[in-house]
């Protein structure tokens, strides 16, 4: 069984970081990165099940490029970021959309167990600024974009986050999702595909079937 490729102390996620997604959500382009955190308890690996929580009626997929931090960093500038990145992988920022709207802040909607699938492997030595990214739901393309649509670059994000919090080896930064987000249902197969990295495939199961 392929597990998640590392064990982060935290997952720092970026909201509204693709121009097309900001337009889709009818939000203005942010002046600074909008951050939230997922707990390490949300992590699952490839082929593992995303559990549909009982308190939600709409669980969405969000395909993202994830950055894996190599060493302990704080307060670094953008031109020093690259040497502190271990590599990149696929990430699905699973979101209970109805609860996100209800709460107005995102912690509950983003933090359920199994809501942070990533993998399959960490790929080093690639340029993260021009990679095709797709999400397939039951083999149908739902999201189709490129990381050249990122509002804030990987270097900008890592530097910005490091000026707020210390980043530890194995920490994950999820860089935001393009347009085309939408709901998943129990029984669905969901796959994040990123050029030069690979495919992260998971299945949606209901809570009862796991207990």
mmCIF file with all atom_site columns, C-alpha atoms in Angstrom:
data_model
loop_
_atom_site.group_PDB
_atom_site.id
_atom_site.type_symbol
_atom_site.label_atom_id
_atom_site.label_alt_id
_atom_site.label_comp_id
_atom_site.label_asym_id
_atom_site.label_entity_id
_atom_site.label_seq_id
_atom_site.pdbx_PDB_ins_code
_atom_site.Cartn_x
_atom_site.Cartn_y
_atom_site.Cartn_z
_atom_site.occupancy
_atom_site.B_iso_or_equiv
_atom_site.pdbx_formal_charge
_atom_site.auth_seq_id
_atom_site.auth_comp_id
_atom_site.auth_asym_id
_atom_site.auth_atom_id
_atom_site.pdbx_PDB_model_num
ATOM 1   C CA . UNK A 1 1   ? 0.000   0.000  0.000   1.00 0.00 ? 1   UNK A CA 1
ATOM 2   C CA . UNK A 1 2   ? 1.358   3.388  -0.997  1.00 0.00 ? 2   UNK A CA 1
ATOM 3   C CA . UNK A 1 3   ? 0.975   5.768  1.931   1.00 0.00 ? 3   UNK A CA 1
ATOM 4   C CA . UNK A 1 4   ? 1.120   9.561  1.794   1.00 0.00 ? 4   UNK A CA 1
ATOM 5   C CA . UNK A 1 5   ? 4.723   10.365 0.841   1.00 0.00 ? 5   UNK A CA 1
ATOM 6   C CA . UNK A 1 6   ? 5.522   12.309 4.017   1.00 0.00 ? 6   UNK A CA 1
ATOM 7   C CA . UNK A 1 7   ? 4.052   13.165 7.412   1.00 0.00 ? 7   UNK A CA 1
ATOM 8   C CA . UNK A 1 8   ? 3.558   16.926 7.699   1.00 0.00 ? 8   UNK A CA 1
ATOM 9   C CA . UNK A 1 9   ? 3.336   18.733 11.025  1.00 0.00 ? 9   UNK A CA 1
ATOM 10  C CA . UNK A 1 10  ? 0.860   21.005 9.210   1.00 0.00 ? 10  UNK A CA 1
ATOM 11  C CA . UNK A 1 11  ? -0.660  21.585 5.803   1.00 0.00 ? 11  UNK A CA 1
ATOM 12  C CA . UNK A 1 12  ? -0.820  25.248 4.839   1.00 0.00 ? 12  UNK A CA 1
ATOM 13  C CA . UNK A 1 13  ? -3.357  25.855 2.077   1.00 0.00 ? 13  UNK A CA 1
ATOM 14  C CA . UNK A 1 14  ? -3.888  28.857 -0.137  1.00 0.00 ? 14  UNK A CA 1
ATOM 15  C CA . UNK A 1 15  ? -7.388  30.001 -1.071  1.00 0.00 ? 15  UNK A CA 1
ATOM 16  C CA . UNK A 1 16  ? -8.199  31.756 -4.349  1.00 0.00 ? 16  UNK A CA 1
ATOM 17  C CA . UNK A 1 17  ? -4.807  31.451 -6.015  1.00 0.00 ? 17  UNK A CA 1
ATOM 18  C CA . UNK A 1 18  ? -5.896  30.825 -9.623  1.00 0.00 ? 18  UNK A CA 1
ATOM 19  C CA . UNK A 1 19  ? -7.324  33.688 -11.645 1.00 0.00 ? 19  UNK A CA 1
ATOM 20  C CA . UNK A 1 20  ? -9.985  31.437 -13.193 1.00 0.00 ? 20  UNK A CA 1
ATOM 21  C CA . UNK A 1 21  ? -11.119 30.114 -9.783  1.00 0.00 ? 21  UNK A CA 1
ATOM 22  C CA . UNK A 1 22  ? -11.373 33.624 -8.280  1.00 0.00 ? 22  UNK A CA 1
ATOM 23  C CA . UNK A 1 23  ? -13.595 34.596 -11.213 1.00 0.00 ? 23  UNK A CA 1
ATOM 24  C CA . UNK A 1 24  ? -15.644 31.401 -10.823 1.00 0.00 ? 24  UNK A CA 1
ATOM 25  C CA . UNK A 1 25  ? -16.246 32.122 -7.111  1.00 0.00 ? 25  UNK A CA 1
ATOM 26  C CA . UNK A 1 26  ? -16.975 35.787 -7.972  1.00 0.00 ? 26  UNK A CA 1
ATOM 27  C CA . UNK A 1 27  ? -14.223 36.889 -5.604  1.00 0.00 ? 27  UNK A CA 1
ATOM 28  C CA . UNK A 1 28  ? -11.811 39.708 -6.298  1.00 0.00 ? 28  UNK A CA 1
ATOM 29  C CA . UNK A 1 29  ? -8.149  38.825 -6.821  1.00 0.00 ? 29  UNK A CA 1
ATOM 30  C CA . UNK A 1 30  ? -6.535  38.873 -3.355  1.00 0.00 ? 30  UNK A CA 1
ATOM 31  C CA . UNK A 1 31  ? -3.774  41.382 -2.629  1.00 0.00 ? 31  UNK A CA 1
ATOM 32  C CA . UNK A 1 32  ? -1.964  38.874 -0.415  1.00 0.00 ? 32  UNK A CA 1
ATOM 33  C CA . UNK A 1 33  ? -2.226  35.080 -0.175  1.00 0.00 ? 33  UNK A CA 1
ATOM 34  C CA . UNK A 1 34  ? -5.310  33.905 1.739   1.00 0.00 ? 34  UNK A CA 1
ATOM 35  C CA . UNK A 1 35  ? -4.192  31.102 4.061   1.00 0.00 ? 35  UNK A CA 1
ATOM 36  C CA . UNK A 1 36  ? -5.802  28.339 6.068   1.00 0.00 ? 36  UNK A CA 1
ATOM 37  C CA . UNK A 1 37  ? -4.487  25.191 7.709   1.00 0.00 ? 37  UNK A CA 1
ATOM 38  C CA . UNK A 1 38  ? -5.505  21.563 7.532   1.00 0.00 ? 38  UNK A CA 1
ATOM 39  C CA . UNK A 1 39  ? -4.519  19.272 10.416  1.00 0.00 ? 39  UNK A CA 1
ATOM 40  C CA . UNK A 1 40  ? -2.114  16.373 9.909   1.00 0.00 ? 40  UNK A CA 1
ATOM 41  C CA . UNK A 1 41  ? -4.978  14.041 10.915  1.00 0.00 ? 41  UNK A CA 1
ATOM 42  C CA . UNK A 1 42  ? -6.656  14.809 7.557   1.00 0.00 ? 42  UNK A CA 1
ATOM 43  C CA . UNK A 1 43  ? -3.833  13.147 5.582   1.00 0.00 ? 43  UNK A CA 1
ATOM 44  C CA . UNK A 1 44  ? -4.443  10.053 3.464   1.00 0.00 ? 44  UNK A CA 1
ATOM 45  C CA . UNK A 1 45  ? -2.443  8.519  0.628   1.00 0.00 ? 45  UNK A CA 1
ATOM 46  C CA . UNK A 1 46  ? -3.206  7.275  -2.886  1.00 0.00 ? 46  UNK A CA 1
ATOM 47  C CA . UNK A 1 47  ? -6.101  4.811  -3.312  1.00 0.00 ? 47  UNK A CA 1
ATOM 48  C CA . UNK A 1 48  ? -7.283  5.472  0.249   1.00 0.00 ? 48  UNK A CA 1
ATOM 49  C CA . UNK A 1 49  ? -10.883 6.456  0.908   1.00 0.00 ? 49  UNK A CA 1
ATOM 50  C CA . UNK A 1 50  ? -12.203 9.969  1.350   1.00 0.00 ? 50  UNK A CA 1
ATOM 51  C CA . UNK A 1 51  ? -14.900 9.594  3.998   1.00 0.00 ? 51  UNK A CA 1
ATOM 52  C CA . UNK A 1 52  ? -18.067 11.599 3.410   1.00 0.00 ? 52  UNK A CA 1
ATOM 53  C CA . UNK A 1 53  ? -18.859 13.161 6.811   1.00 0.00 ? 53  UNK A CA 1
ATOM 54  C CA . UNK A 1 54  ? -22.318 12.772 8.271   1.00 0.00 ? 54  UNK A CA 1
ATOM 55  C CA . UNK A 1 55  ? -22.708 16.507 8.956   1.00 0.00 ? 55  UNK A CA 1
ATOM 56  C CA . UNK A 1 56  ? -22.146 17.613 5.352   1.00 0.00 ? 56  UNK A CA 1
ATOM 57  C CA . UNK A 1 57  ? -24.364 17.443 2.276   1.00 0.00 ? 57  UNK A CA 1
ATOM 58  C CA . UNK A 1 58  ? -21.844 18.742 -0.264  1.00 0.00 ? 58  UNK A CA 1
ATOM 59  C CA . UNK A 1 59  ? -18.238 17.567 -0.408  1.00 0.00 ? 59  UNK A CA 1
ATOM 60  C CA . UNK A 1 60  ? -16.158 19.087 -3.213  1.00 0.00 ? 60  UNK A CA 1
ATOM 61  C CA . UNK A 1 61  ? -12.869 18.157 -4.869  1.00 0.00 ? 61  UNK A CA 1
ATOM 62  C CA . UNK A 1 62  ? -10.104 20.734 -5.411  1.00 0.00 ? 62  UNK A CA 1
ATOM 63  C CA . UNK A 1 63  ? -7.056  19.677 -7.457  1.00 0.00 ? 63  UNK A CA 1
ATOM 64  C CA . UNK A 1 64  ? -3.864  21.376 -6.306  1.00 0.00 ? 64  UNK A CA 1
ATOM 65  C CA . UNK A 1 65  ? -0.101  21.360 -6.723  1.00 0.00 ? 65  UNK A CA 1
ATOM 66  C CA . UNK A 1 66  ? 1.525   20.706 -3.337  1.00 0.00 ? 66  UNK A CA 1
ATOM 67  C CA . UNK A 1 67  ? 4.976   21.865 -2.276  1.00 0.00 ? 67  UNK A CA 1
ATOM 68  C CA . UNK A 1 68  ? 6.924   19.721 0.209   1.00 0.00 ? 68  UNK A CA 1
ATOM 69  C CA . UNK A 1 69  ? 9.329   21.612 2.470   1.00 0.00 ? 69  UNK A CA 1
ATOM 70  C CA . UNK A 1 70  ? 12.840  20.159 2.838   1.00 0.00 ? 70  UNK A CA 1
ATOM 71  C CA . UNK A 1 71  ? 14.178  21.732 6.031   1.00 0.00 ? 71  UNK A CA 1
ATOM 72  C CA . UNK A 1 72  ? 13.223  23.996 8.890   1.00 0.00 ? 72  UNK A CA 1
ATOM 73  C CA . UNK A 1 73  ? 12.781  27.538 7.596   1.00 0.00 ? 73  UNK A CA 1
ATOM 74  C CA . UNK A 1 74  ? 11.650  30.913 8.897   1.00 0.00 ? 74  UNK A CA 1
ATOM 75  C CA . UNK A 1 75  ? 11.647  34.383 7.376   1.00 0.00 ? 75  UNK A CA 1
ATOM 76  C CA . UNK A 1 76  ? 13.173  33.481 4.017   1.00 0.00 ? 76  UNK A CA 1
ATOM 77  C CA . UNK A 1 77  ? 13.165  35.660 0.923   1.00 0.00 ? 77  UNK A CA 1
ATOM 78  C CA . UNK A 1 78  ? 11.754  34.532 -2.413  1.00 0.00 ? 78  UNK A CA 1
ATOM 79  C CA . UNK A 1 79  ? 15.163  34.106 -4.070  1.00 0.00 ? 79  UNK A CA 1
ATOM 80  C CA . UNK A 1 80  ? 16.206  31.625 -1.352  1.00 0.00 ? 80  UNK A CA 1
ATOM 81  C CA . UNK A 1 81  ? 13.094  29.450 -1.511  1.00 0.00 ? 81  UNK A CA 1
ATOM 82  C CA . UNK A 1 82  ? 14.100  26.879 -4.153  1.00 0.00 ? 82  UNK A CA 1
ATOM 83  C CA . UNK A 1 83  ? 16.880  25.251 -2.120  1.00 0.00 ? 83  UNK A CA 1
ATOM 84  C CA . UNK A 1 84  ? 14.431  24.647 0.750   1.00 0.00 ? 84  UNK A CA 1
ATOM 85  C CA . UNK A 1 85  ? 11.884  22.737 -1.378  1.00 0.00 ? 85  UNK A CA 1
ATOM 86  C CA . UNK A 1 86  ? 12.131  18.957 -1.319  1.00 0.00 ? 86  UNK A CA 1
ATOM 87  C CA . UNK A 1 87  ? 9.739   18.562 -4.244  1.00 0.00 ? 87  UNK A CA 1
ATOM 88  C CA . UNK A 1 88  ? 6.180   18.604 -5.499  1.00 0.00 ? 88  UNK A CA 1
ATOM 89  C CA . UNK A 1 89  ? 3.186   16.275 -5.494  1.00 0.00 ? 89  UNK A CA 1
ATOM 90  C CA . UNK A 1 90  ? -0.564  16.132 -6.210  1.00 0.00 ? 90  UNK A CA 1
ATOM 91  C CA . UNK A 1 91  ? -3.034  17.276 -3.560  1.00 0.00 ? 91  UNK A CA 1
ATOM 92  C CA . UNK A 1 92  ? -6.834  17.196 -3.255  1.00 0.00 ? 92  UNK A CA 1
ATOM 93  C CA . UNK A 1 93  ? -8.128  19.951 -0.962  1.00 0.00 ? 93  UNK A CA 1
ATOM 94  C CA . UNK A 1 94  ? -11.375 18.155 -0.080  1.00 0.00 ? 94  UNK A CA 1
ATOM 95  C CA . UNK A 1 95  ? -13.943 20.661 1.202   1.00 0.00 ? 95  UNK A CA 1
ATOM 96  C CA . UNK A 1 96  ? -17.371 20.408 2.810   1.00 0.00 ? 96  UNK A CA 1
ATOM 97  C CA . UNK A 1 97  ? -18.681 23.321 0.759   1.00 0.00 ? 97  UNK A CA 1
ATOM 98  C CA . UNK A 1 98  ? -22.005 23.658 2.570   1.00 0.00 ? 98  UNK A CA 1
ATOM 99  C CA . UNK A 1 99  ? -20.234 23.982 5.919   1.00 0.00 ? 99  UNK A CA 1
ATOM 100 C CA . UNK A 1 100 ? -17.716 26.460 4.491   1.00 0.00 ? 100 UNK A CA 1
ATOM 101 C CA . UNK A 1 101 ? -20.596 28.701 3.436   1.00 0.00 ? 101 UNK A CA 1
ATOM 102 C CA . UNK A 1 102 ? -22.433 28.183 6.724   1.00 0.00 ? 102 UNK A CA 1
ATOM 103 C CA . UNK A 1 103 ? -19.472 28.931 8.994   1.00 0.00 ? 103 UNK A CA 1
ATOM 104 C CA . UNK A 1 104 ? -17.966 31.837 7.061   1.00 0.00 ? 104 UNK A CA 1
ATOM 105 C CA . UNK A 1 105 ? -14.515 30.620 8.064   1.00 0.00 ? 105 UNK A CA 1
ATOM 106 C CA . UNK A 1 106 ? -13.029 27.441 6.750   1.00 0.00 ? 106 UNK A CA 1
ATOM 107 C CA . UNK A 1 107 ? -11.643 25.308 9.560   1.00 0.00 ? 107 UNK A CA 1
ATOM 108 C CA . UNK A 1 108 ? -14.506 22.842 9.940   1.00 0.00 ? 108 UNK A CA 1
ATOM 109 C CA . UNK A 1 109 ? -15.122 22.497 6.199   1.00 0.00 ? 109 UNK A CA 1
ATOM 110 C CA . UNK A 1 110 ? -11.491 21.695 5.442   1.00 0.00 ? 110 UNK A CA 1
ATOM 111 C CA . UNK A 1 111 ? -10.405 19.634 8.454   1.00 0.00 ? 111 UNK A CA 1
ATOM 112 C CA . UNK A 1 112 ? -12.332 16.361 8.506   1.00 0.00 ? 112 UNK A CA 1
ATOM 113 C CA . UNK A 1 113 ? -10.273 13.173 8.651   1.00 0.00 ? 113 UNK A CA 1
ATOM 114 C CA . UNK A 1 114 ? -9.361  12.039 5.089   1.00 0.00 ? 114 UNK A CA 1
ATOM 115 C CA . UNK A 1 115 ? -9.762  15.568 3.653   1.00 0.00 ? 115 UNK A CA 1
ATOM 116 C CA . UNK A 1 116 ? -6.070  15.910 2.693   1.00 0.00 ? 116 UNK A CA 1
ATOM 117 C CA . UNK A 1 117 ? -5.148  13.223 0.161   1.00 0.00 ? 117 UNK A CA 1
ATOM 118 C CA . UNK A 1 118 ? -1.745  13.728 -1.415  1.00 0.00 ? 118 UNK A CA 1
ATOM 119 C CA . UNK A 1 119 ? 0.823   11.766 -3.408  1.00 0.00 ? 119 UNK A CA 1
ATOM 120 C CA . UNK A 1 120 ? 1.635   9.475  -5.142  1.00 0.00 ? 120 UNK A CA 1
ATOM 121 C CA . UNK A 1 121 ? 5.296   10.510 -4.932  1.00 0.00 ? 121 UNK A CA 1
ATOM 122 C CA . UNK A 1 122 ? 7.383   13.611 -4.334  1.00 0.00 ? 122 UNK A CA 1
ATOM 123 C CA . UNK A 1 123 ? 9.018   14.743 -7.573  1.00 0.00 ? 123 UNK A CA 1
ATOM 124 C CA . UNK A 1 124 ? 12.136  16.886 -7.345  1.00 0.00 ? 124 UNK A CA 1
ATOM 125 C CA . UNK A 1 125 ? 13.826  19.147 -9.888  1.00 0.00 ? 125 UNK A CA 1
ATOM 126 C CA . UNK A 1 126 ? 10.813  20.320 -11.864 1.00 0.00 ? 126 UNK A CA 1
ATOM 127 C CA . UNK A 1 127 ? 9.699   23.848 -12.647 1.00 0.00 ? 127 UNK A CA 1
ATOM 128 C CA . UNK A 1 128 ? 6.379   24.323 -10.812 1.00 0.00 ? 128 UNK A CA 1
ATOM 129 C CA . UNK A 1 129 ? 5.386   27.423 -12.788 1.00 0.00 ? 129 UNK A CA 1
ATOM 130 C CA . UNK A 1 130 ? 4.124   25.737 -15.979 1.00 0.00 ? 130 UNK A CA 1
ATOM 131 C CA . UNK A 1 131 ? 2.474   22.370 -15.272 1.00 0.00 ? 131 UNK A CA 1
ATOM 132 C CA . UNK A 1 132 ? -0.846  21.149 -16.617 1.00 0.00 ? 132 UNK A CA 1
ATOM 133 C CA . UNK A 1 133 ? -3.226  20.244 -13.778 1.00 0.00 ? 133 UNK A CA 1
ATOM 134 C CA . UNK A 1 134 ? -6.473  18.306 -14.106 1.00 0.00 ? 134 UNK A CA 1
ATOM 135 C CA . UNK A 1 135 ? -9.114  16.701 -11.962 1.00 0.00 ? 135 UNK A CA 1
ATOM 136 C CA . UNK A 1 136 ? -11.023 13.689 -13.224 1.00 0.00 ? 136 UNK A CA 1
ATOM 137 C CA . UNK A 1 137 ? -14.250 12.565 -11.567 1.00 0.00 ? 137 UNK A CA 1
ATOM 138 C CA . UNK A 1 138 ? -15.156 9.034  -12.656 1.00 0.00 ? 138 UNK A CA 1
ATOM 139 C CA . UNK A 1 139 ? -12.721 9.527  -15.575 1.00 0.00 ? 139 UNK A CA 1
ATOM 140 C CA . UNK A 1 140 ? -14.398 12.740 -16.759 1.00 0.00 ? 140 UNK A CA 1
ATOM 141 C CA . UNK A 1 141 ? -12.306 15.923 -16.808 1.00 0.00 ? 141 UNK A CA 1
ATOM 142 C CA . UNK A 1 142 ? -13.774 18.502 -14.407 1.00 0.00 ? 142 UNK A CA 1
ATOM 143 C CA . UNK A 1 143 ? -10.799 20.809 -13.815 1.00 0.00 ? 143 UNK A CA 1
ATOM 144 C CA . UNK A 1 144 ? -8.280  21.593 -16.537 1.00 0.00 ? 144 UNK A CA 1
ATOM 145 C CA . UNK A 1 145 ? -5.745  24.375 -16.081 1.00 0.00 ? 145 UNK A CA 1
ATOM 146 C CA . UNK A 1 146 ? -2.047  25.139 -15.737 1.00 0.00 ? 146 UNK A CA 1
ATOM 147 C CA . UNK A 1 147 ? 0.059   26.408 -12.847 1.00 0.00 ? 147 UNK A CA 1
ATOM 148 C CA . UNK A 1 148 ? 0.959   29.397 -15.030 1.00 0.00 ? 148 UNK A CA 1
ATOM 149 C CA . UNK A 1 149 ? -2.455  30.695 -13.887 1.00 0.00 ? 149 UNK A CA 1
ATOM 150 C CA . UNK A 1 150 ? -1.280  30.971 -10.264 1.00 0.00 ? 150 UNK A CA 1
ATOM 151 C CA . UNK A 1 151 ? -1.747  34.469 -8.830  1.00 0.00 ? 151 UNK A CA 1
ATOM 152 C CA . UNK A 1 152 ? 1.075   34.006 -6.305  1.00 0.00 ? 152 UNK A CA 1
ATOM 153 C CA . UNK A 1 153 ? 4.071   31.890 -7.333  1.00 0.00 ? 153 UNK A CA 1
ATOM 154 C CA . UNK A 1 154 ? 5.468   29.007 -5.305  1.00 0.00 ? 154 UNK A CA 1
ATOM 155 C CA . UNK A 1 155 ? 8.434   31.195 -4.291  1.00 0.00 ? 155 UNK A CA 1
ATOM 156 C CA . UNK A 1 156 ? 6.148   34.013 -3.181  1.00 0.00 ? 156 UNK A CA 1
ATOM 157 C CA . UNK A 1 157 ? 3.934   31.628 -1.178  1.00 0.00 ? 157 UNK A CA 1
ATOM 158 C CA . UNK A 1 158 ? 6.752   29.850 0.661   1.00 0.00 ? 158 UNK A CA 1
ATOM 159 C CA . UNK A 1 159 ? 8.465   33.134 1.520   1.00 0.00 ? 159 UNK A CA 1
ATOM 160 C CA . UNK A 1 160 ? 5.185   34.734 2.666   1.00 0.00 ? 160 UNK A CA 1
ATOM 161 C CA . UNK A 1 161 ? 4.182   31.760 4.834   1.00 0.00 ? 161 UNK A CA 1
ATOM 162 C CA . UNK A 1 162 ? 7.673   31.490 6.340   1.00 0.00 ? 162 UNK A CA 1
ATOM 163 C CA . UNK A 1 163 ? 7.351   35.072 7.549   1.00 0.00 ? 163 UNK A CA 1
ATOM 164 C CA . UNK A 1 164 ? 4.262   34.029 9.545   1.00 0.00 ? 164 UNK A CA 1
ATOM 165 C CA . UNK A 1 165 ? 5.171   30.567 10.831  1.00 0.00 ? 165 UNK A CA 1
ATOM 166 C CA . UNK A 1 166 ? 8.156   28.260 10.977  1.00 0.00 ? 166 UNK A CA 1
ATOM 167 C CA . UNK A 1 167 ? 7.942   25.576 8.321   1.00 0.00 ? 167 UNK A CA 1
ATOM 168 C CA . UNK A 1 168 ? 9.230   22.127 9.248   1.00 0.00 ? 168 UNK A CA 1
ATOM 169 C CA . UNK A 1 169 ? 10.653  19.336 7.090   1.00 0.00 ? 169 UNK A CA 1
ATOM 170 C CA . UNK A 1 170 ? 7.769   17.486 5.427   1.00 0.00 ? 170 UNK A CA 1
ATOM 171 C CA . UNK A 1 171 ? 5.293   20.320 5.819   1.00 0.00 ? 171 UNK A CA 1
ATOM 172 C CA . UNK A 1 172 ? 2.956   20.652 2.852   1.00 0.00 ? 172 UNK A CA 1
ATOM 173 C CA . UNK A 1 173 ? 1.893   23.854 1.123   1.00 0.00 ? 173 UNK A CA 1
ATOM 174 C CA . UNK A 1 174 ? -1.149  23.408 -1.114  1.00 0.00 ? 174 UNK A CA 1
ATOM 175 C CA . UNK A 1 175 ? -1.010  26.169 -3.690  1.00 0.00 ? 175 UNK A CA 1
ATOM 176 C CA . UNK A 1 176 ? -4.697  26.633 -4.564  1.00 0.00 ? 176 UNK A CA 1
ATOM 177 C CA . UNK A 1 177 ? -7.160  25.183 -7.061  1.00 0.00 ? 177 UNK A CA 1
ATOM 178 C CA . UNK A 1 178 ? -8.228  26.234 -10.569 1.00 0.00 ? 178 UNK A CA 1
ATOM 179 C CA . UNK A 1 179 ? -11.801 26.688 -11.766 1.00 0.00 ? 179 UNK A CA 1
ATOM 180 C CA . UNK A 1 180 ? -14.194 23.765 -12.132 1.00 0.00 ? 180 UNK A CA 1
ATOM 181 C CA . UNK A 1 181 ? -14.552 22.728 -8.489  1.00 0.00 ? 181 UNK A CA 1
ATOM 182 C CA . UNK A 1 182 ? -17.630 20.665 -7.795  1.00 0.00 ? 182 UNK A CA 1
ATOM 183 C CA . UNK A 1 183 ? -19.224 17.947 -5.683  1.00 0.00 ? 183 UNK A CA 1
ATOM 184 C CA . UNK A 1 184 ? -18.280 14.311 -5.208  1.00 0.00 ? 184 UNK A CA 1
ATOM 185 C CA . UNK A 1 185 ? -20.662 11.575 -4.164  1.00 0.00 ? 185 UNK A CA 1
ATOM 186 C CA . UNK A 1 186 ? -20.264 8.285  -2.335  1.00 0.00 ? 186 UNK A CA 1
ATOM 187 C CA . UNK A 1 187 ? -18.880 5.698  -4.768  1.00 0.00 ? 187 UNK A CA 1
ATOM 188 C CA . UNK A 1 188 ? -17.063 8.237  -6.947  1.00 0.00 ? 188 UNK A CA 1
ATOM 189 C CA . UNK A 1 189 ? -13.469 7.879  -8.092  1.00 0.00 ? 189 UNK A CA 1
ATOM 190 C CA . UNK A 1 190 ? -11.542 11.149 -8.030  1.00 0.00 ? 190 UNK A CA 1
ATOM 191 C CA . UNK A 1 191 ? -8.102  11.697 -9.565  1.00 0.00 ? 191 UNK A CA 1
ATOM 192 C CA . UNK A 1 192 ? -5.745  14.673 -9.485  1.00 0.00 ? 192 UNK A CA 1
ATOM 193 C CA . UNK A 1 193 ? -3.320  14.590 -12.424 1.00 0.00 ? 193 UNK A CA 1
ATOM 194 C CA . UNK A 1 194 ? -0.354  16.936 -12.695 1.00 0.00 ? 194 UNK A CA 1
ATOM 195 C CA . UNK A 1 195 ? 2.106   16.958 -15.580 1.00 0.00 ? 195 UNK A CA 1
ATOM 196 C CA . UNK A 1 196 ? 5.522   15.447 -14.700 1.00 0.00 ? 196 UNK A CA 1
ATOM 197 C CA . UNK A 1 197 ? 4.233   14.331 -11.266 1.00 0.00 ? 197 UNK A CA 1
ATOM 198 C CA . UNK A 1 198 ? 1.594   11.661 -11.774 1.00 0.00 ? 198 UNK A CA 1
ATOM 199 C CA . UNK A 1 199 ? -1.905  10.713 -10.656 1.00 0.00 ? 199 UNK A CA 1
ATOM 200 C CA . UNK A 1 200 ? -3.426  10.808 -7.171  1.00 0.00 ? 200 UNK A CA 1
ATOM 201 C CA . UNK A 1 201 ? -6.500  8.585  -7.145  1.00 0.00 ? 201 UNK A CA 1
ATOM 202 C CA . UNK A 1 202 ? -8.962  8.222  -4.266  1.00 0.00 ? 202 UNK A CA 1
ATOM 203 C CA . UNK A 1 203 ? -12.471 6.865  -3.737  1.00 0.00 ? 203 UNK A CA 1
ATOM 204 C CA . UNK A 1 204 ? -15.359 8.425  -1.848  1.00 0.00 ? 204 UNK A CA 1
ATOM 205 C CA . UNK A 1 205 ? -16.948 6.225  0.820   1.00 0.00 ? 205 UNK A CA 1
ATOM 206 C CA . UNK A 1 206 ? -19.682 6.921  3.315   1.00 0.00 ? 206 UNK A CA 1
ATOM 207 C CA . UNK A 1 207 ? -19.015 7.132  7.024   1.00 0.00 ? 207 UNK A CA 1
ATOM 208 C CA . UNK A 1 208 ? -21.186 4.127  7.881   1.00 0.00 ? 208 UNK A CA 1
ATOM 209 C CA . UNK A 1 209 ? -19.276 1.758  5.589   1.00 0.00 ? 209 UNK A CA 1
ATOM 210 C CA . UNK A 1 210 ? -16.051 2.491  7.448   1.00 0.00 ? 210 UNK A CA 1
ATOM 211 C CA . UNK A 1 211 ? -17.413 1.847  10.962  1.00 0.00 ? 211 UNK A CA 1
#
